[in-house]
Coordinates of C-alpha atoms and ligand atoms in Angstrom, one line a residue:
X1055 CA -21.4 9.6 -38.7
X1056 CA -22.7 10.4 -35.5
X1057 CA -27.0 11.1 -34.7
X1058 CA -25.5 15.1 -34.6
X1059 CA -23.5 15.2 -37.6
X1060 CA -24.9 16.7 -40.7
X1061 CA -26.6 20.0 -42.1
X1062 CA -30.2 19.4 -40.6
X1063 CA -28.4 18.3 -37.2
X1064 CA -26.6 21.5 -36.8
X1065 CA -29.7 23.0 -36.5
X1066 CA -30.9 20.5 -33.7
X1067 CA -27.2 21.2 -31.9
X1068 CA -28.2 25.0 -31.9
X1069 CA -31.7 24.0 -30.8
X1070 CA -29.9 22.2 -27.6
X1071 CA -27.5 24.7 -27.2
X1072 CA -30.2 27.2 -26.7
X1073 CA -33.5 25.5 -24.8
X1074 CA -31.8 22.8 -23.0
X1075 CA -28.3 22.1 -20.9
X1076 CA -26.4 19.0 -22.4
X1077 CA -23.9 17.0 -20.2
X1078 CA -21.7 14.8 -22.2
X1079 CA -22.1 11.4 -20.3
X1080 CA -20.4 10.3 -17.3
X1081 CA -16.9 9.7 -18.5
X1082 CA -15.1 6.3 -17.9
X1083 CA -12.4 7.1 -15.3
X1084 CA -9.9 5.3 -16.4
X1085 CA -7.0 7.5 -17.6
X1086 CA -7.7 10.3 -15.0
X1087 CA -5.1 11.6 -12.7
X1088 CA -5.0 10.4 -9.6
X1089 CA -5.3 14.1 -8.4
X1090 CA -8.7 13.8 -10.6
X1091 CA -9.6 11.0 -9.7
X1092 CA -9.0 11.7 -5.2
X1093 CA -11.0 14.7 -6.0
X1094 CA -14.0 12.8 -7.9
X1095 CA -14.4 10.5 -4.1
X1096 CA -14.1 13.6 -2.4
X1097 CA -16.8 14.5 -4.1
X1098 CA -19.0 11.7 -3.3
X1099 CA -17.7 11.6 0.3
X1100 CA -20.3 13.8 2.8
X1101 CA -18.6 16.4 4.9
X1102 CA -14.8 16.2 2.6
X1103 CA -13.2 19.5 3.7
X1104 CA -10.1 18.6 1.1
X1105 CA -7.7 18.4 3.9
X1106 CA -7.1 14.4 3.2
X1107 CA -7.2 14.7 -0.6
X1108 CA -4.3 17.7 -0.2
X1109 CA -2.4 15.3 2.0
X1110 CA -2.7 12.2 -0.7
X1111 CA -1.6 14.9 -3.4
X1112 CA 1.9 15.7 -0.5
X1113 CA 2.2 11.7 -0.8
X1114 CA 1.9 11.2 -4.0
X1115 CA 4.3 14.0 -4.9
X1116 CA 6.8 12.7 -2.8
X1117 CA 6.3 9.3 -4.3
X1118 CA 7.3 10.8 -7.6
X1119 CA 10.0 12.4 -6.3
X1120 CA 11.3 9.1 -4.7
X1121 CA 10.6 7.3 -8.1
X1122 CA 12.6 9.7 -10.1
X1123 CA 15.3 9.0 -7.3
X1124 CA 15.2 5.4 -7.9
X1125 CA 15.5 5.3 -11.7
X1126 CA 18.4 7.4 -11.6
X1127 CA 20.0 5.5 -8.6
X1128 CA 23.2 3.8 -10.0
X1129 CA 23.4 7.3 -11.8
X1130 CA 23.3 9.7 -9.5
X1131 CA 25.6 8.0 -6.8
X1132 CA 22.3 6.9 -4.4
X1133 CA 23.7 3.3 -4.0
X1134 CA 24.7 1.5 -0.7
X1135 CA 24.7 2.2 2.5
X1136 CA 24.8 5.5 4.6
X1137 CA 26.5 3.6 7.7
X1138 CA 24.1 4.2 9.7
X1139 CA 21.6 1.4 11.6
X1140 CA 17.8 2.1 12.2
X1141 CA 15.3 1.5 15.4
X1142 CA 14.7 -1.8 13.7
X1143 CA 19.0 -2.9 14.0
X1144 CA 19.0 -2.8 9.7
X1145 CA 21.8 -0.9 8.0
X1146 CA 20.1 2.1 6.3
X1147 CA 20.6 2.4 2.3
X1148 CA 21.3 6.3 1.1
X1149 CA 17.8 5.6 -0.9
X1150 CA 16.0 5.1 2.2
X1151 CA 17.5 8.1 3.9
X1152 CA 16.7 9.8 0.7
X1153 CA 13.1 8.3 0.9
X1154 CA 12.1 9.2 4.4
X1155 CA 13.7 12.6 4.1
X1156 CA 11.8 13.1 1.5
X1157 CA 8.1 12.3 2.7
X1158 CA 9.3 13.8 6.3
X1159 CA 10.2 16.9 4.9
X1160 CA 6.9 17.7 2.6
X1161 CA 4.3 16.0 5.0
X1162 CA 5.5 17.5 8.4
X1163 CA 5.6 21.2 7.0
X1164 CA 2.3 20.5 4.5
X1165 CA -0.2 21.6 7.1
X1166 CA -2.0 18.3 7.2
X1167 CA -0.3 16.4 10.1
X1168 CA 0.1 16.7 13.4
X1169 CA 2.3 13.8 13.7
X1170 CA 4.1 10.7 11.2
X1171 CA 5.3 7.6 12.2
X1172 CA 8.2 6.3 9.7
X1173 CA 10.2 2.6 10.0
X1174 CA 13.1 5.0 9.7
X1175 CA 12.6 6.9 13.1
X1176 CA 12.6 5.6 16.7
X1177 CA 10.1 8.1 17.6
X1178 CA 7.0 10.3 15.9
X1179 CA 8.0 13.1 14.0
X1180 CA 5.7 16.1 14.2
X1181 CA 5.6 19.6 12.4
X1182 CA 8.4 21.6 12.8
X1183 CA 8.1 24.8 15.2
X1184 CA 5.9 27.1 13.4
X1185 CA 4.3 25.4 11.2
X1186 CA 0.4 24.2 11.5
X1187 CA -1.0 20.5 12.8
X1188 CA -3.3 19.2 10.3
X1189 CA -6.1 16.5 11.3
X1190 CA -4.0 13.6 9.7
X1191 CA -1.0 11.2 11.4
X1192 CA 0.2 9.2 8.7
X1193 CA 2.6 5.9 9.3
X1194 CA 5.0 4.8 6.4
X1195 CA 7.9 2.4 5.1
X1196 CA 9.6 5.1 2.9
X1197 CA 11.5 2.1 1.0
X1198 CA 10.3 -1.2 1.7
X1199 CA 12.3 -4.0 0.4
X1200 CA 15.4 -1.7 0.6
X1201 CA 17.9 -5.3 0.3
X1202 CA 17.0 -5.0 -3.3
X1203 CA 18.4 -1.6 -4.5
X1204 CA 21.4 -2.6 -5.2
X1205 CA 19.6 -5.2 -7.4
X1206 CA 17.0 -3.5 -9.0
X1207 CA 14.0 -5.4 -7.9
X1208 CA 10.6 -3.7 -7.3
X1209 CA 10.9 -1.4 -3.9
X1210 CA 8.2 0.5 -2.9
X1211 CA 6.6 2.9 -0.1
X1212 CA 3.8 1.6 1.9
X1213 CA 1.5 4.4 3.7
X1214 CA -1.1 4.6 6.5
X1215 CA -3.2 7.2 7.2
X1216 CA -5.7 7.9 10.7
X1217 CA -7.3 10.9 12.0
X1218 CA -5.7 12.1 15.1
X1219 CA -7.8 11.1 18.0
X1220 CA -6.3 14.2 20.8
X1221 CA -8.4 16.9 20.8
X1222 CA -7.3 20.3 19.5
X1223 CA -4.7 21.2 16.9
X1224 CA -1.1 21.4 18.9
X1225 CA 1.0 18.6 18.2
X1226 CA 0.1 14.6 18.1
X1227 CA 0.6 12.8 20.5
X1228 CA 1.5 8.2 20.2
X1229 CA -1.9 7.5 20.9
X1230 CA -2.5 9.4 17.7
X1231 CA 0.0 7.0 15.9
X1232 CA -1.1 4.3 17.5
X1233 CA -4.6 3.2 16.1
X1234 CA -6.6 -0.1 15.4
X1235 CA -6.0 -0.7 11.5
X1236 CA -10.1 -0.3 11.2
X1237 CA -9.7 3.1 11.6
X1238 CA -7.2 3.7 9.1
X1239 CA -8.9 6.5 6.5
X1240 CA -6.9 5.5 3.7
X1241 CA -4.1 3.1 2.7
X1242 CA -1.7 2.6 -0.3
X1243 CA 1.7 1.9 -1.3
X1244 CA 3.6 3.0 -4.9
X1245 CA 5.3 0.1 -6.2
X1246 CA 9.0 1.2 -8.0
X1247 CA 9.2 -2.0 -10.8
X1248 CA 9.0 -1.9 -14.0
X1249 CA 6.6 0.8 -14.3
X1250 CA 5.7 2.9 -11.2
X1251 CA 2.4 2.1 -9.3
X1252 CA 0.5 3.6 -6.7
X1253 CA -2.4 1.7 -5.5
X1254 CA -4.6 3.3 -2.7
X1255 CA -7.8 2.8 -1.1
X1256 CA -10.5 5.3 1.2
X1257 CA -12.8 2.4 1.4
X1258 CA -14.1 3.2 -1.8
X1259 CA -12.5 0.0 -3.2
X1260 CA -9.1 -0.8 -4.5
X1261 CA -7.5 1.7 -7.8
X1262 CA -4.4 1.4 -9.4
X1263 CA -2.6 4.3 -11.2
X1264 CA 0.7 4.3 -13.5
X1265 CA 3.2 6.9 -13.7
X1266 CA 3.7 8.0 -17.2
X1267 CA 7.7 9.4 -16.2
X1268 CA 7.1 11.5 -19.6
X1269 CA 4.2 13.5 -18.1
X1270 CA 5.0 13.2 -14.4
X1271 CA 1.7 12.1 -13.0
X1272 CA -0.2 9.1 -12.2
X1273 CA -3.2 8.3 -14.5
X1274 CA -5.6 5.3 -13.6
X1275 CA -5.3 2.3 -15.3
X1276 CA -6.5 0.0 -12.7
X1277 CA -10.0 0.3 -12.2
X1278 CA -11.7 -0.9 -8.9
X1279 CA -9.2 -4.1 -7.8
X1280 CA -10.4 -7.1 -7.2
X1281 CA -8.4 -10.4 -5.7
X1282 CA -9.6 -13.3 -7.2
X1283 CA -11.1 -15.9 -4.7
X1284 CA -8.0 -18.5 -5.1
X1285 CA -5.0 -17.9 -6.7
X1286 CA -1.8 -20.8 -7.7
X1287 CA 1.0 -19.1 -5.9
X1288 CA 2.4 -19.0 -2.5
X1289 CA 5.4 -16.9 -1.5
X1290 CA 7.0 -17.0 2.0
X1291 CA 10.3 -17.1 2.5
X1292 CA 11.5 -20.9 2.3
X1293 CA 14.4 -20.8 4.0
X1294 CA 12.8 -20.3 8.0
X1295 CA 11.3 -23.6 7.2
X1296 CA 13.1 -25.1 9.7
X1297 CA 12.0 -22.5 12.4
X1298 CA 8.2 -22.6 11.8
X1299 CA 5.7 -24.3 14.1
X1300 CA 4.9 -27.0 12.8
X1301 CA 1.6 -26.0 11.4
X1302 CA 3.0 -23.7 8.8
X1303 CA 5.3 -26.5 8.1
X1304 CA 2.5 -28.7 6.7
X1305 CA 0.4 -26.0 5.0
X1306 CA 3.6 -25.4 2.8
X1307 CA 4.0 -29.4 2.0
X1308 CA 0.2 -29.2 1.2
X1309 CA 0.6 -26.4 -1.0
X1310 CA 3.2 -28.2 -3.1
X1311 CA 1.8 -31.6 -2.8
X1312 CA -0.3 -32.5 -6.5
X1313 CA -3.7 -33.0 -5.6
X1314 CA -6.2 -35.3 -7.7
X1315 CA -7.9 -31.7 -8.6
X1316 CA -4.7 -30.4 -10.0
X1317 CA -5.7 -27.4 -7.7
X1318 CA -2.3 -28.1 -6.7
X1319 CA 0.6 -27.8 -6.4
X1320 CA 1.2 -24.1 -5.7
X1321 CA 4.2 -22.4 -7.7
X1322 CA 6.6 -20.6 -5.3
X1323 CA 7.2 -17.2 -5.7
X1324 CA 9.1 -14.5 -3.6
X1325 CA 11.0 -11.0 -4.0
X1326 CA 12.1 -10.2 -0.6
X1327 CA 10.1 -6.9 -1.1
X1328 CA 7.0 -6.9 0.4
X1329 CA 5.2 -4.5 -2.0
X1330 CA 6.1 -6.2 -4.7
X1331 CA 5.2 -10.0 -3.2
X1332 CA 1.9 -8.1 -2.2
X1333 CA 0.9 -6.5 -5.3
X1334 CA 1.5 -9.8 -7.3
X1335 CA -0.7 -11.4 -5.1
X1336 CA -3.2 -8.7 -5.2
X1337 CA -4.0 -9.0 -9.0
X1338 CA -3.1 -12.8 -9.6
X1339 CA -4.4 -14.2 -6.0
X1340 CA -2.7 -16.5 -4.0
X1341 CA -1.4 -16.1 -0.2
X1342 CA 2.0 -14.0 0.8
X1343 CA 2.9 -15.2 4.2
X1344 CA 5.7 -13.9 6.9
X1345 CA 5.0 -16.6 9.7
X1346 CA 6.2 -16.2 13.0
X1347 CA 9.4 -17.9 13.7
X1348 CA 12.2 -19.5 16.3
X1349 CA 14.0 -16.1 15.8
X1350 CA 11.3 -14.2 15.0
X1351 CA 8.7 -14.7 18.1
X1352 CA 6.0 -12.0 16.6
X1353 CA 7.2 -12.5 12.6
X1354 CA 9.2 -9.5 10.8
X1355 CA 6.8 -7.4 9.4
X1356 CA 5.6 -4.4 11.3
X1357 CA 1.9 -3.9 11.8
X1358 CA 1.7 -0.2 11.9
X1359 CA 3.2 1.0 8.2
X1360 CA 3.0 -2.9 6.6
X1361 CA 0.7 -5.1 7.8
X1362 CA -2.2 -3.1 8.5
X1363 CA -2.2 -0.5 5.1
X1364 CA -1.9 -3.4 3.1
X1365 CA -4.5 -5.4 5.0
X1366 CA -6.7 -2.5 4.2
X1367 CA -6.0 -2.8 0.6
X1368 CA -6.4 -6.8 1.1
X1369 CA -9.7 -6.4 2.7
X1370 CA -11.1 -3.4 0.1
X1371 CA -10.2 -5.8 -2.7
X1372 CA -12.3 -9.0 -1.1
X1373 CA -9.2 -11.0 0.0
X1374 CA -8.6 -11.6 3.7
X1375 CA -5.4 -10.8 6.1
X1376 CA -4.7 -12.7 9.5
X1377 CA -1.4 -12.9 12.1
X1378 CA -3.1 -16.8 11.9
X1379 CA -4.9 -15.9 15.1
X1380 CA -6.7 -12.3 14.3
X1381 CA -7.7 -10.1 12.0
X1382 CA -4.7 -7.8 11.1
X1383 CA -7.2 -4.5 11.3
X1384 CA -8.7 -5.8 14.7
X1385 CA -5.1 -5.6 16.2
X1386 CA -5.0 -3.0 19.2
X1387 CA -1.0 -2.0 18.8
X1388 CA 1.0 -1.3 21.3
X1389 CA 3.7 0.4 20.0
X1390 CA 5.1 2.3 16.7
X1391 CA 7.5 -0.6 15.4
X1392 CA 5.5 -3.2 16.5
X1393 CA 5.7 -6.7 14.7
X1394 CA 3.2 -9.2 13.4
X1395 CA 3.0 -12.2 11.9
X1396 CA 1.2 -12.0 8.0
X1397 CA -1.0 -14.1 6.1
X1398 CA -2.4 -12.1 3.8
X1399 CA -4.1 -12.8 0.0
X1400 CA -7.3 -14.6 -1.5
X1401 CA -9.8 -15.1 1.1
X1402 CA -9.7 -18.8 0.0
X1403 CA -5.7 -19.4 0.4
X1404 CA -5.9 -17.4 3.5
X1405 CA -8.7 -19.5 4.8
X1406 CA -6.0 -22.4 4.1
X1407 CA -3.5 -21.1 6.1
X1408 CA -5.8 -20.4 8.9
X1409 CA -6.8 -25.0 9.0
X1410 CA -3.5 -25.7 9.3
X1411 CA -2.7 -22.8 12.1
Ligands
AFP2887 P1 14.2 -4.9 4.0 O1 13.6 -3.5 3.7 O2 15.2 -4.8 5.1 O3 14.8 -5.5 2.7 O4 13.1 -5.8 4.5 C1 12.1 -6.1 3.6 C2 11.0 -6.7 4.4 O5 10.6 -6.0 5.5 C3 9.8 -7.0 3.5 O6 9.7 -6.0 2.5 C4 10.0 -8.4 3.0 O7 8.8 -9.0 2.7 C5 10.7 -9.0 4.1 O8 11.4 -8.0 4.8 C6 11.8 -10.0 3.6 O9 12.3 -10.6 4.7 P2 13.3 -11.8 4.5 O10 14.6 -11.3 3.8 O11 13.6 -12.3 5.9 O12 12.6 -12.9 3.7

């Protein structure tokens, strides 16, 4: 029995209730939307007019309605290809059609944007004719990892989001697209695995939500992320070995090698989808890497809607990410599809990486 329960403390209640103003105490977060919980920072943030919280809500919705497309996927005829090739030469899977349409069509008429930058599309996208520019761009893979579809690995959607820097409210223009990743207001990326995760940051640190598919929304159930300092795992794709420099060559030998410490050697882990190598190695540690290669002069990943969101995220959560040479979020880019080399993890693996480079 609680301090209030009881005859005599019915009294007291009434006393409360009638000469003072009670707050219940502050309650522990976890388990609030992630509508809730966007508006609680908003909130706290000085000046918030709402417009980037309503655009998180358009992302989020469109996240669930890309998850609900993915569970039902070998259902509902969304397998295999469309035909079609992107900018970046890949075939295009129907899902990734599906998942770009999707976050095209709610964010470029949702009043928030006044441009969006998509793996998908050779060029920006703005607002349709009609319809109003928000303050927002926003820069996204709509189905990262799209080799592994067919497979039913972890996909996900990887997001970016800047202020526009033109003046006025007609449409954006590249140079609103193309910003350094320090600018980036918020960064996140929904994970499509076993459960469904978003993850998302405004500088406010690192949260983690699940979708409960019975109620339809993301609750928080990842409190303030942290990446530990080292982690045991390295994932890069092992089979460019061959076409690394030579540096990258000998930080993977070192990484397997046993060491006296039994700090090593590293276990080798890797998806093939970036999301889901990156959000491994955001709550166990360790390094992800996508080195530059023989073929691959500037590395695969793009910097714009990969590389710097989840450097952002990296960075929030006290790891570190590098091309090897700079700080991913110092990059000035130079254009929309853009590719970098990525280092990216526990500020002590990434440290590593950076000796041997
Ligand atoms: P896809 O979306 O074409 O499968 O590419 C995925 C990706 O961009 C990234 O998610 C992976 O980390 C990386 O490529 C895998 O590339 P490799 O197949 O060359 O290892």
């Amino acid at each position: 029995m609680d301090g209030l329960s009881g005859r005599a403390d019915f009294a007291t209640r009434v006393a409360m209730a009638t000469t003072t103003t009670w707050h219940p105490p502050k309650p522990d977060q976890r388990g609030f939307t992630v509508e809730r919980h966007i508006l609680e920072g908003q909130r706290a943030a000085k000046g918030a007019t709402g417009e980037l919280t309503a655009l998180l809500q358009q992302i989020t919705l469109c996240t669930k309605i890309i998850a609900s497309r993915v569970n039902m996927a070998g259902l509902a005829d969304h397998l295999g290809l469309t035909g079609e090739t992107n900018v970046q030469g890949e075939e295009v899977q129907k899902l990734d059609a599906l998942a770009n349409a999707t976050l095209i069509r709610n964010l470029s008429c949702g009043g928030k944007v006044c441009a969006l930058g998509s793996e998908e599309e050779d060029q920006p996208v703005l607002p349709p004719d009609g319809y109003p520019c928000g303050k927002y761009v926003v820069l996204f893979d709509p189905l990262d990892g799209s080799s592994n579809i067919d497979v039913n690995v972890s996909i996900g959607t990887i997001f970016s989001i800047h202020e526009r820097r033109s003046p006025g409210s007609s449409s954006g223009k590249v140079e609103d697209l193309l910003q350094v990743g320090t600018r980036q207001v918020a960064a996140g990326y929904v994970i499509y695995g076993s459960s469904t995760m978003l993850v998302y940051t405004t500088g406010q640190g690192v949260h983690g939500f699940t979708l409960d598919p019975a109620v339809g929304d993301f609750f928080l159930s990842h409190v303030n992320i942290r990446i530990p300092d080292r982690g045991k795992i390295y994932s890069v794709n092992e089979g460019n070995q061959a076409a690394w420099q030579p540096g990258v060559q000998k930080w993977v030998e070192w990484l397997k090698t046993p060491s006296e410490d039994k700090q090593r050697p590293y276990s080798g882990r890797y998806v093939g989808s970036l999301v889901a190598d990156f959000h491994r190695t955001l709550l166990k540690g360790g390094v992800f890497a996508y080195p530059a290669d023989k073929k691959n002069l500037s590395g695969k990943l793009r910097l714009m809607y990969e590389a710097a969101p989840l450097a952002m995220i990296a960075e929030q959560a006290g790891g570190l990410a590098s091309t090897g040479k700079e700080r991913i979020l110092e990059l000035v880019p130079s254009e929309l599809h853009q590719r970098v080399p990525l280092y990216i993890g526990s500020k002590g693996d990434v440290e590593d990486v950076l000796r041997f480079l």
